[in-house]
Short mmCIF file of C-alpha atoms in Angstrom, two decimals:
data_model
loop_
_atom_site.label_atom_id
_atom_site.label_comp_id
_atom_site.label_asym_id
_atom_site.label_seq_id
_atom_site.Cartn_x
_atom_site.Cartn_y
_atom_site.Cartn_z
CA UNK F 27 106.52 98.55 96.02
CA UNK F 28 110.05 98.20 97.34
CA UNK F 29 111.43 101.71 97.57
CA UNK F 30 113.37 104.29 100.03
CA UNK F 31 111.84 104.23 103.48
CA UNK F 32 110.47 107.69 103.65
CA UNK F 33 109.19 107.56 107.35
CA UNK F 34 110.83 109.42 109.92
CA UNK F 35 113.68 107.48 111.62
CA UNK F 36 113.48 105.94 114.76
CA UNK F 37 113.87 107.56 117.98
CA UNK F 38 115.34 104.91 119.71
CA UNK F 39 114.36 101.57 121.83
CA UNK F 40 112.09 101.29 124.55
CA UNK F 41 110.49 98.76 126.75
CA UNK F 42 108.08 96.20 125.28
CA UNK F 43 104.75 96.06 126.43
CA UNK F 44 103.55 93.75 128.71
CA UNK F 45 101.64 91.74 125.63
CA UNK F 46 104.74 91.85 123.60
CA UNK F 47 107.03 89.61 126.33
CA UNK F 48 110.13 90.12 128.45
CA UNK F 49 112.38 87.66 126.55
CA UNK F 50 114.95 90.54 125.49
CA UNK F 51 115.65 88.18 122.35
CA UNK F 52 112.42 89.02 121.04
CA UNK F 53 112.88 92.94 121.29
CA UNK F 54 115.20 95.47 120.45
CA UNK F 55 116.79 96.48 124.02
CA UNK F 56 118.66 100.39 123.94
CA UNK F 57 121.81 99.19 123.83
CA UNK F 58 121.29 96.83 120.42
CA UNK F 59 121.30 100.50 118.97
CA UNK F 60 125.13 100.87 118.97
CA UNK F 61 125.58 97.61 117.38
CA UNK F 62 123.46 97.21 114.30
CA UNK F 63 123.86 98.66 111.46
CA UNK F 64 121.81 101.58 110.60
CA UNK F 65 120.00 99.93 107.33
CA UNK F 66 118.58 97.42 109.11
CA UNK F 67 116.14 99.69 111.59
CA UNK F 68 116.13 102.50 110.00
CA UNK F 69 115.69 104.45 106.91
CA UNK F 70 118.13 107.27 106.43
CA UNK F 71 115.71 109.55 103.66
CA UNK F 72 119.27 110.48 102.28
CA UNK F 73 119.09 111.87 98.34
CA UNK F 74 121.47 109.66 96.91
CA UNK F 75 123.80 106.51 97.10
CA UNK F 76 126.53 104.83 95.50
CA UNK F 77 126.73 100.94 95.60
CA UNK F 78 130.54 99.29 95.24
CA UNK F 79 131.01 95.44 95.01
CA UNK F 80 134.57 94.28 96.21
CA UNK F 81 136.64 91.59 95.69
CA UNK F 82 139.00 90.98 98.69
CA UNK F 83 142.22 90.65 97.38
CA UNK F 84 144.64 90.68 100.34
CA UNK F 85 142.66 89.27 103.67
CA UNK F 86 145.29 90.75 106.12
CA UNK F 87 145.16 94.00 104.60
CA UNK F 88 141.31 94.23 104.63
CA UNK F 89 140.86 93.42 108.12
CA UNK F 90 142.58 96.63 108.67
CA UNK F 91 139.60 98.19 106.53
CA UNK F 92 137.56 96.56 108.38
CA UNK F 93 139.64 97.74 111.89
CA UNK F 94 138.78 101.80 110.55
CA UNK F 95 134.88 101.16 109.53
CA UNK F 96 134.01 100.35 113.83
CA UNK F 97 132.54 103.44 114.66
CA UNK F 98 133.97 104.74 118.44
CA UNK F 99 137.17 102.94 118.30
CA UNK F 100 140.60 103.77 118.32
CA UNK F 101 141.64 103.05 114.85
CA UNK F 102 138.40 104.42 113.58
CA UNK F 103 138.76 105.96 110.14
CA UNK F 104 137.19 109.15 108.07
CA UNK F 105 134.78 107.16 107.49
CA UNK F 106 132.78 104.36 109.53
CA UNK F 107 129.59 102.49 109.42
CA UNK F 108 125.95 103.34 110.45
CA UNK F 109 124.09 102.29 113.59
CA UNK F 110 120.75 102.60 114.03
CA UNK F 111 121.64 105.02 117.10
CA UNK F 112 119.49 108.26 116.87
CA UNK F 113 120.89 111.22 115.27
CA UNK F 114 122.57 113.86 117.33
CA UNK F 115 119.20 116.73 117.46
CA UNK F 116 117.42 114.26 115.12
CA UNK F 117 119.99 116.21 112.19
CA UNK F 118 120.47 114.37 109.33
CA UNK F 119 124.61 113.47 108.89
CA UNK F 120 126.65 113.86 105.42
CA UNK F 121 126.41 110.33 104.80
CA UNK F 122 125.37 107.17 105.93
CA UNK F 123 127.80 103.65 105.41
CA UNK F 124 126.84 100.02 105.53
CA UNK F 125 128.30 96.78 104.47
CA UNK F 126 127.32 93.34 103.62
CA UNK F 127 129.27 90.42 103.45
CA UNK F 128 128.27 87.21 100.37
CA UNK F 129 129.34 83.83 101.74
CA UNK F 130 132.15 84.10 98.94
CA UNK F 131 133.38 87.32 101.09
CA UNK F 132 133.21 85.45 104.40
CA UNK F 133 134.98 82.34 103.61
CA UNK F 134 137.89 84.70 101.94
CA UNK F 135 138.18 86.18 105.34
CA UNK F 136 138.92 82.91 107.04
CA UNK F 137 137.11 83.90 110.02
CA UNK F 138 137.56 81.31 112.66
CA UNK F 139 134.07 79.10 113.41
CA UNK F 140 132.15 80.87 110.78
CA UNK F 141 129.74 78.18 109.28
CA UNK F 142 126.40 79.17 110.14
CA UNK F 143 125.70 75.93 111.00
CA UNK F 144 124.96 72.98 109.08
CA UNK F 145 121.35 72.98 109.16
CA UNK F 146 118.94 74.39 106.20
CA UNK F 147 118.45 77.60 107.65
CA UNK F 148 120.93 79.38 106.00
CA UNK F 149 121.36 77.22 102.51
CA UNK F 150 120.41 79.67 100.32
CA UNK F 151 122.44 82.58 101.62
CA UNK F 152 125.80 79.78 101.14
CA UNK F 153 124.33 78.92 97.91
CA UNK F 154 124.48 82.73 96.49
CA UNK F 155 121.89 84.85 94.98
CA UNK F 156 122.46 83.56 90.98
CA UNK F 157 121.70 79.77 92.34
CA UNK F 158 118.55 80.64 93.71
CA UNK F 159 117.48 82.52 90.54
CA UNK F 160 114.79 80.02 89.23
CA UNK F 161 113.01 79.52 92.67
CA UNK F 162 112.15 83.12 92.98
CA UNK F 163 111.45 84.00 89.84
CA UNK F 164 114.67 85.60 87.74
CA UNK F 165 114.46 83.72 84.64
CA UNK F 166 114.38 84.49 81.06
CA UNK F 167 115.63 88.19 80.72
CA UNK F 168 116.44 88.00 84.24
CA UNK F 169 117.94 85.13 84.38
CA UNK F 170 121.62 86.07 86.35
CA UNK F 171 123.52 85.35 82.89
CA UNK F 172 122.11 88.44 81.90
CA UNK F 173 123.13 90.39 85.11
CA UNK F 174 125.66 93.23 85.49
CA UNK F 175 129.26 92.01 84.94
CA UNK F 176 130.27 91.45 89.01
CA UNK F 177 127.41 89.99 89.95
CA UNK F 178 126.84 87.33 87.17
CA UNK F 179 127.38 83.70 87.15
CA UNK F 180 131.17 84.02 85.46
CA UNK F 181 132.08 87.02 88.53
CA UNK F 182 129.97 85.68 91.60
CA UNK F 183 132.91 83.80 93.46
CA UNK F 184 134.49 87.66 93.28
CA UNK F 185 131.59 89.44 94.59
CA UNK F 186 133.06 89.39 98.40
CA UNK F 187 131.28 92.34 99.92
CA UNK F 188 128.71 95.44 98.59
CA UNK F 189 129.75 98.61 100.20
CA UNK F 190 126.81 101.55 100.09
CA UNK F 191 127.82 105.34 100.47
CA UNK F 192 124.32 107.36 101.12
CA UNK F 193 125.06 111.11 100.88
CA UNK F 194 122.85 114.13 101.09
CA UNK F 195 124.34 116.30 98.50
CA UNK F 196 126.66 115.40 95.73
CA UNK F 197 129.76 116.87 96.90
CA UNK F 198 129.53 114.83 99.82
CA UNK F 199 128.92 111.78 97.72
CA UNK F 200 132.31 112.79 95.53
CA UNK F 201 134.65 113.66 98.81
CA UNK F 202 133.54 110.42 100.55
CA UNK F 203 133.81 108.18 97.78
CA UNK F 204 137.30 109.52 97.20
CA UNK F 205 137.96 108.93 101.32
CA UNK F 206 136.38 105.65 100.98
CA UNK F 207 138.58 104.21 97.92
CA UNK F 208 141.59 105.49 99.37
CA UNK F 209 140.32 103.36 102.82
CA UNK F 210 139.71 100.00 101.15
CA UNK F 211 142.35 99.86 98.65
CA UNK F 212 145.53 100.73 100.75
CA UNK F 213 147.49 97.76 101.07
CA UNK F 214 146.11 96.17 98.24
CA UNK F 215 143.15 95.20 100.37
CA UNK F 216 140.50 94.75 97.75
CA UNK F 217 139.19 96.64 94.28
CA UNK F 218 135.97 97.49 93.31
CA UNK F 219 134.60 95.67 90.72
CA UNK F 220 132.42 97.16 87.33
CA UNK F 221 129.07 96.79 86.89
CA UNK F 222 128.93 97.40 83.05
CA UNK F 223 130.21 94.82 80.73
CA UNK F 224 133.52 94.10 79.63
CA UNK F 225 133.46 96.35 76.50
CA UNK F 226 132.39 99.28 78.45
CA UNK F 227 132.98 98.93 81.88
CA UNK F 228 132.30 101.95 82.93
CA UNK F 229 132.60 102.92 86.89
CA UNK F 230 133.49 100.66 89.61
CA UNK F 231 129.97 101.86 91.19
CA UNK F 232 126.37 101.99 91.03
CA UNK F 233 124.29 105.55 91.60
CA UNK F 234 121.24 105.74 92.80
CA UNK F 235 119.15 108.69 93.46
CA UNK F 236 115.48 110.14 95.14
CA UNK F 237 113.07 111.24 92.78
CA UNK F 238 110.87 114.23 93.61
CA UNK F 239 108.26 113.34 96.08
CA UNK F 240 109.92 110.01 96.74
CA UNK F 241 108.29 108.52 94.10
CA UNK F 242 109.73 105.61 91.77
CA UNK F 243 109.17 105.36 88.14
CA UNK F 244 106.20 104.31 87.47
CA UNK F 245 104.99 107.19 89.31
CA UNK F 246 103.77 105.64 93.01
CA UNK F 247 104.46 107.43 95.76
CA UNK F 248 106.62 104.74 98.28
CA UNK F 249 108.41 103.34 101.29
CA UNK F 250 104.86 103.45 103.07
CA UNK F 251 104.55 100.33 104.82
CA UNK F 252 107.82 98.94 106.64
CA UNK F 253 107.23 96.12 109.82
CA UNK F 254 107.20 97.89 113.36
CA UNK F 255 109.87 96.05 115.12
CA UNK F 256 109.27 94.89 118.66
CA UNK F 257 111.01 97.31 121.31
CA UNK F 258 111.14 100.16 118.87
CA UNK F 259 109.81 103.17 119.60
CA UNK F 260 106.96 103.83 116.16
CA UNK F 261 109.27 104.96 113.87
CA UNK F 262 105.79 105.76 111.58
CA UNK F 263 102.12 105.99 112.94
CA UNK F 264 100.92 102.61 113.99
CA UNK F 265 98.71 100.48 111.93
CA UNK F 266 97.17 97.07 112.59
CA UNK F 267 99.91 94.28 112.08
CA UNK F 268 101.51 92.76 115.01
CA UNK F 269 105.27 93.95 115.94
CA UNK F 270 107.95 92.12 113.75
CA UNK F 271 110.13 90.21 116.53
CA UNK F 272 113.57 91.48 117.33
CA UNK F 273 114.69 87.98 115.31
CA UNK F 274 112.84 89.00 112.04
CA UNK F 275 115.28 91.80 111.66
CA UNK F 276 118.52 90.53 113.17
CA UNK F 277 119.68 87.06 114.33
CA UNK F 278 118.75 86.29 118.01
CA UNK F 279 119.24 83.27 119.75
CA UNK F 280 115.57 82.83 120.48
CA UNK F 281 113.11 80.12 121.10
CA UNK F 282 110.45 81.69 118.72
CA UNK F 283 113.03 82.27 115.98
CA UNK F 284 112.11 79.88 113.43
CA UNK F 285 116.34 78.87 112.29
CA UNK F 286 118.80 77.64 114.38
CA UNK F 287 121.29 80.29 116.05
CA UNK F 288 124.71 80.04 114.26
CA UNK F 289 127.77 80.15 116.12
CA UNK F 290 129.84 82.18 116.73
CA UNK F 291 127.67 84.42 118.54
CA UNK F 292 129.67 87.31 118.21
CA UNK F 293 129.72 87.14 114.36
CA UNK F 294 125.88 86.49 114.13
CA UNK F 295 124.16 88.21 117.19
CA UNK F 296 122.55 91.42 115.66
CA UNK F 297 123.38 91.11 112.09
CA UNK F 298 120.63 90.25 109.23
CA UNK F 299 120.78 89.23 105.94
CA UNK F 300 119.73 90.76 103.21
CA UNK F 301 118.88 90.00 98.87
CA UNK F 302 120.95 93.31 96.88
CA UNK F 303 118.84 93.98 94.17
CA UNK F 304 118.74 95.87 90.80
CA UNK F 305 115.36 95.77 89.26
CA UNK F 306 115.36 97.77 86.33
CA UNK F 307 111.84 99.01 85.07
CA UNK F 308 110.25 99.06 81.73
CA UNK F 309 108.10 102.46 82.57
CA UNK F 310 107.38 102.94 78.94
CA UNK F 311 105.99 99.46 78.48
CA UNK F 312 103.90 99.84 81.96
CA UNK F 313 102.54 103.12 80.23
CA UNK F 314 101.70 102.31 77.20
CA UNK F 315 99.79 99.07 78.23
CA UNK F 316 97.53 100.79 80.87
CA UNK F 317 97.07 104.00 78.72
CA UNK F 318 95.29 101.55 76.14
CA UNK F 319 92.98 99.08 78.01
CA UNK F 320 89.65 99.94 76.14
CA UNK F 321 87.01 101.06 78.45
CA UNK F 322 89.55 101.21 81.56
CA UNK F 323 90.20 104.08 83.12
CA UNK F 324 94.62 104.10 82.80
CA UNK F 325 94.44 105.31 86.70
CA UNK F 326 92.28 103.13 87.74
CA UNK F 327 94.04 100.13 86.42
CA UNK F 328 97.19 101.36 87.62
CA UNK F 329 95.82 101.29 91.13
CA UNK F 330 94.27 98.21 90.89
CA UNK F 331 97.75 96.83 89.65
CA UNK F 332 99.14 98.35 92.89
CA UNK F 333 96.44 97.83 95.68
CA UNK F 334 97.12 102.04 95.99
CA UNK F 335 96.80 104.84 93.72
CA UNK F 336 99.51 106.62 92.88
CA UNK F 337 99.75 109.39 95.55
CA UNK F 338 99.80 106.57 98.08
CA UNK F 339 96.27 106.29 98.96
CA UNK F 340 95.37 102.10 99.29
CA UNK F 341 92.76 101.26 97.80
CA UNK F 342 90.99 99.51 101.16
CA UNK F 343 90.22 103.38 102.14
CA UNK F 344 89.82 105.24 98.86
CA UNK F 345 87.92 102.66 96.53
CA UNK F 346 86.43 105.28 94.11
CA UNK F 347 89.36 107.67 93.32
CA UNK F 348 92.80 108.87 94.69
CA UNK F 349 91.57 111.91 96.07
CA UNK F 350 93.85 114.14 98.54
CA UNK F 351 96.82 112.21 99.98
CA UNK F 352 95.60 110.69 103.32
CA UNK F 353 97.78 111.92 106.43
CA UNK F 354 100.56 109.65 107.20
CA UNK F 355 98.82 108.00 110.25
CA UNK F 356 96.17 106.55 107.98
CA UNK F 357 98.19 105.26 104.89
CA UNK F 358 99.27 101.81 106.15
CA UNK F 359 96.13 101.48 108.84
CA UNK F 360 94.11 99.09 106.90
CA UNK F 361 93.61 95.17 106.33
CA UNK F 362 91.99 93.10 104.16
CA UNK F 363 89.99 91.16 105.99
CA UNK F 364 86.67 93.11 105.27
CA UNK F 365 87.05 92.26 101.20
CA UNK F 366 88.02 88.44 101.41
CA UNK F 367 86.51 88.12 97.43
CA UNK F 368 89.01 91.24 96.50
CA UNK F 369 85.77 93.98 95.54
CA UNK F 370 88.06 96.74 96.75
CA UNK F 371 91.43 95.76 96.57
CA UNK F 372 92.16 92.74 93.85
CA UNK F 373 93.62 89.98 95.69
CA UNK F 374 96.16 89.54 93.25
CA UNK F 375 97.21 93.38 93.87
CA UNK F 376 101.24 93.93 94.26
CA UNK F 377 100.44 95.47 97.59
CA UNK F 378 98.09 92.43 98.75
CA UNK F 379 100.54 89.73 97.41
CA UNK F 380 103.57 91.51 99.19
CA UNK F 381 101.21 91.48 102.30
CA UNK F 382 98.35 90.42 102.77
CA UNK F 383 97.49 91.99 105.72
CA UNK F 384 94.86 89.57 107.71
CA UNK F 385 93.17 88.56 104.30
CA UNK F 386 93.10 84.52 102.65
CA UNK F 387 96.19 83.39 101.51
CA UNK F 388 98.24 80.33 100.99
CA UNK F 389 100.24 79.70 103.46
CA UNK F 390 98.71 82.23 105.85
CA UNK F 391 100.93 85.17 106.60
CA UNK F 392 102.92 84.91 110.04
CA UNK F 393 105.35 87.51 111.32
CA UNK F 394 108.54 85.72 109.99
CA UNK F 395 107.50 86.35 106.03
CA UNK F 396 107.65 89.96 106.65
CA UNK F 397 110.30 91.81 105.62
CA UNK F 398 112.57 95.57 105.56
CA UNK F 399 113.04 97.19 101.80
CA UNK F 400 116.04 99.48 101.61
CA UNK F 401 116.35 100.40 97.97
CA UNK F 402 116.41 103.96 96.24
CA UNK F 403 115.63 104.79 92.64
CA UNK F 404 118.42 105.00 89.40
CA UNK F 405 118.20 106.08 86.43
CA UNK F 406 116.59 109.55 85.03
CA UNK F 407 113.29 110.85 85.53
CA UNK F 408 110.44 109.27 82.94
CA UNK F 409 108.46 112.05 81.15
CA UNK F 410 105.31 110.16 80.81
CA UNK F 411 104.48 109.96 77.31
CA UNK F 412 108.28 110.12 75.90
CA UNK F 413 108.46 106.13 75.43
CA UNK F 414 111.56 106.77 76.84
CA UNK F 415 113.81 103.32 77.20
CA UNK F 416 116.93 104.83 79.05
CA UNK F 417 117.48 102.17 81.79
CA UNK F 418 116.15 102.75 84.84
CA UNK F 419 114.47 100.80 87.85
CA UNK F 420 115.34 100.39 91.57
CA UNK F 421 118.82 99.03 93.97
CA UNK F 422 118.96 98.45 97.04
CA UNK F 423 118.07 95.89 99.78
CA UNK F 424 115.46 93.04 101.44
CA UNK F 425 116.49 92.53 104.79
CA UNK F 426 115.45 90.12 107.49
CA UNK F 427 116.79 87.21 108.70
CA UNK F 428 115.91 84.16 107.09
CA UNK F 429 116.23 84.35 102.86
CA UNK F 430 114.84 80.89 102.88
CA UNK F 431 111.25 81.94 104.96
CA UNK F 432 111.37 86.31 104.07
CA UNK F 433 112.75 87.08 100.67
CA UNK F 434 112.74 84.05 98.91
CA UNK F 435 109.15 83.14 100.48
CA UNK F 436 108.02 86.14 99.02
CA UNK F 437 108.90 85.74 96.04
CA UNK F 438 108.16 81.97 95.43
CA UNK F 439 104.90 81.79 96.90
CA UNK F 440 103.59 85.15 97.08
CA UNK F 441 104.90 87.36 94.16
CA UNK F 442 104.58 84.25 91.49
CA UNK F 443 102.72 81.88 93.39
CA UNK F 444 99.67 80.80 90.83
CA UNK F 445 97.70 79.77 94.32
CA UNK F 446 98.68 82.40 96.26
CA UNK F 447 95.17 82.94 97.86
CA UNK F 448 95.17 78.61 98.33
CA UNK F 449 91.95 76.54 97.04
CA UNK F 450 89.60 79.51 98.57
CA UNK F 451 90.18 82.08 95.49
CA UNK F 452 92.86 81.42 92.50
CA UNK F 453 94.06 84.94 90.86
CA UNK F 454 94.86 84.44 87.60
CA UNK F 455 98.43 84.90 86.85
CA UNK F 456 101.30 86.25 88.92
CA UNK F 457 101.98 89.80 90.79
CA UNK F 458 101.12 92.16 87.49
CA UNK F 459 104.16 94.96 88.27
CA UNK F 460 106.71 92.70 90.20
CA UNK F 461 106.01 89.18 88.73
CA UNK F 462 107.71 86.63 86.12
CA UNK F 463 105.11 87.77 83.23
CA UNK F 464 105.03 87.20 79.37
CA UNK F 465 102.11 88.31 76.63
CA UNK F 466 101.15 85.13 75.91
CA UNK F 467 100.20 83.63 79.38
CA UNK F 468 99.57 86.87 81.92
CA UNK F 469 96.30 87.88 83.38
CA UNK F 470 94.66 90.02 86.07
CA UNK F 471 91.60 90.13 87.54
CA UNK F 472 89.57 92.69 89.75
CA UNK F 473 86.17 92.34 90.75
CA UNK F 474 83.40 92.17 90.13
CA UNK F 475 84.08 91.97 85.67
CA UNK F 476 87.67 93.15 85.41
CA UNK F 477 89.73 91.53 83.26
CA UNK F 478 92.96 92.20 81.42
CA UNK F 479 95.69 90.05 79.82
CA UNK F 480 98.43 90.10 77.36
CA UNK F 481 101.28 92.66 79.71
CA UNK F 482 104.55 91.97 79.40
CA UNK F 483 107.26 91.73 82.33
CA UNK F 484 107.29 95.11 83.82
CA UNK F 485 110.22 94.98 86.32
CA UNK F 486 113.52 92.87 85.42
CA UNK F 487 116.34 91.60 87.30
CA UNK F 488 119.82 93.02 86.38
CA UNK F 489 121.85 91.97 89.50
CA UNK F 490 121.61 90.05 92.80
CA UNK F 491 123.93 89.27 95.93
CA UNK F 492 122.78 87.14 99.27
CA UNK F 493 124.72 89.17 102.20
CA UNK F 494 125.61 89.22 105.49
CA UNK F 495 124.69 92.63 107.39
CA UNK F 496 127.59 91.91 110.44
CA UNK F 497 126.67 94.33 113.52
CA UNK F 498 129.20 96.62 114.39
CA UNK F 499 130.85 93.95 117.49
CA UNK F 500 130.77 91.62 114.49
CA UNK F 501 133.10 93.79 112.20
CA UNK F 502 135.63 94.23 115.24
CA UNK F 503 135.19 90.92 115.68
CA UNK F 504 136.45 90.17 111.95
CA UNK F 505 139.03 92.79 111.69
CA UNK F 506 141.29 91.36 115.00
CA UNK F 507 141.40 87.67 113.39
CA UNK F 508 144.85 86.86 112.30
#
């Protein structure tokens, strides 16, 4: 699933092994630390966040925002954005602050040179998160004329920037949010637009917050498996997946890296992009339907839905049952390639379609499909067995650096892809929790006789935005261009 990171943070960089090359572009070198932001590498295990969208409305004036977010500088602010440095005695700080830019947001800046190129590499981040919609999958309900008000069709060209406050308490949510309004509307520099609709607006934010156990709602336990990242020291036990390259994560000019380098270098070196994200979740629907398979065990199905049970435990090292949670060192070391027919784990498992970890698929997984999930649940707590339709679902981030080849890739041929697993094995039907589903047409399979059909959607979109992570040179960068 596509939760908080709930491993410890990183510790820092550190050389790469011999095996892993000396081409610096390919690794994360100690001093790349200071300049990207802290979403990217790390996750921050923070209880709660706020998520603004902003409209720029006076460019001069928010290039002076933009002058007091650079941590370290002179005409830093109260308040500045996250690097993936370590924290001082490994303590976790107040708050954590990060910032994304949509194409929309750049070209209102006017920044000097900033194209990305012409080439295909970065069409779909220019072409915005609500034209993409059919190719990965948000249609019918979540088709983007159905989205929150600032991020649908009619408000897209408005959506410049998404802003996201992560505090550990709520009073530290409340006083920052307060420092960080006062911060990026002085001058007139830009507002923060609603997410409800027009009749009732409500606030110019969106809340998230960590559920006991860090858990979503449907009851997994999450944020298990993130990519190691080459040059990094673990930030979580290793397991047996190659490194992600440095360029996965953040844009390096780099032979491997499969897009072109954009120029200028100082606007793209160390930044990522990244698809925001509310997926709201029908928990009462996913209940009921796998409380009432006849002659299924409601667990059982659950995990095979998954590819892990729900205290974490994956299904390639507990088959039978959950049983006790497996230590931490164990939970993501695993592949598939031992159960190509999908005995143990369904190949058509959310886990296994999200990654399918040395096992068939169609194309085969390489390192540049992987991806970083930054998102935290909203919404109140489901009390299984309330049938309980408050909203509530998941926000947050997919980060890496090519949309086309990570997110999108994911979601086109993995997620909803009918021949995910290529001419070798067809699952029937798309990913069962994440996937574009309907009663009429779904299915799911999991050897050797498992069958069930007839689930509705489980997880729809409410909201998207393609963004530009900057790194921190990057935002200096921006806010000294006239």
């Amino acid at each position: 699933m596509t939760t908080t990171d709930t491993s410890p943070a990183p510790s820092g960089a550190t050389s790469p092994a011999p095996s892993q090359g000396t081409n610096p572009e390919d690794t994360i070198q100690p001093q790349d630390l200071a300049e990207i932001q802290g979403i990217i590498l790390r996750g921050y295990r923070l209880d709660f966040a706020r998520h603004f969208v902003l409209q720029i409305l006076n460019p001069a004036a928010f290039k002076q925002f933009l002058a007091k977010l650079v941590p370290g500088s002179a005409g830093a602010g109260p308040l500045t954005i996250s690097t993936s440095e370590q924290w001082p005695n490994n303590q976790k700080p107040e708050y954590c602050l990060n910032m994304g830019f949509s194409w929309a947001g750049i070209q209102a800046l006017n920044l000097p040179g900033a194209t990305f190129g012409s080439s295909f590499d970065f069409t779909s981040f220019k072409a915005g998160a609500p034209a993409r919609a059919n190719y990965v999958g948000d249609v019918g309900n979540s088709a983007p004329a159905s989205w929150v008000s600032c991020l649908n069709p009619a408000n897209a060209s408005n959506a410049h920037a998404v802003l996201t406050l992560f505090a550990n308490s709520t009073e530290a949510l409340e006083s920052n949010t307060t420092a960080l309004q006062g911060m990026f509307t002085a001058g007139g520099a830009a507002q923060a637009l609603t997410f409800g609709p027009s009749a009732n607006p409500g606030p110019p934010y969106f809340d998230a917050a960590a559920l006991p156990d860090d858990t979503i709602h449907f009851g997994y336990a999450d944020g298990i498996s993130q990519p190691q990242v080459s040059g990094m020291t673990p930030p979580r036990p290793p397991d047996q997946q190659p490194a992600l390259p440095a360029w996965g994560v953040v844009l390096r000019n780099s032979a491997q890296a499969p897009y072109n380098f954009p120029a200028p270098s100082v606007l793209s070196q160390n930044g990522g992009f990244a698809a925001f994200r509310i997926l709201e979740q029908d928990v009462a629907g996913f209940e009921q339907y796998t409380n009432n398979q006849p002659g299924i065990d409601p667990e059982t199905l659950v995990a095979k839905f998954c590819g892990r049970w729900r205290n974490g435990n994956p299904l390639a090292l507990c088959p039978v049952s959950a049983g006790d949670p497996l230590p931490a060192e164990q939970l993501s070391n695993f592949n598939y390639a031992n159960d190509p027919n999908g005995d143990v784990t369904p190949i058509g498992s959310h886990t296994r379609r999200g990654n399918p970890r040395g096992s068939e698929s169609f194309p085969s997984p390489v390192p540049d499909h992987r991806i970083v999930r930054r998102a935290m649940p909203y919404g109140p707590a489901y009390q299984q067995g309330s049938n309980d339709t408050t909203p509530r679902g998941l926000i947050g981030y997919f980060v890496g650096t090519s949309l086309e080849q990570q997110f999108e890739f994911i979601q086109k041929v993995w997620i909803n892809g009918q021949n995910f697993a290529g001419n070798f094995q067809l699952p029937q039907g798309t990913d069962p929790v994440l996937g574009v589903n309907n009663p009429q047409s779904s299915a799911f399979d999991f050897p050797p006789s498992g069958h069930v059909s007839g689930f509705e959607q489980f997880i729809t979109t409410k909201g998207g935005l393609y963004c530009f992570l900057p790194s921190i040179p990057a935002l200096q960068w921006m806010s000294q261009q006239p």
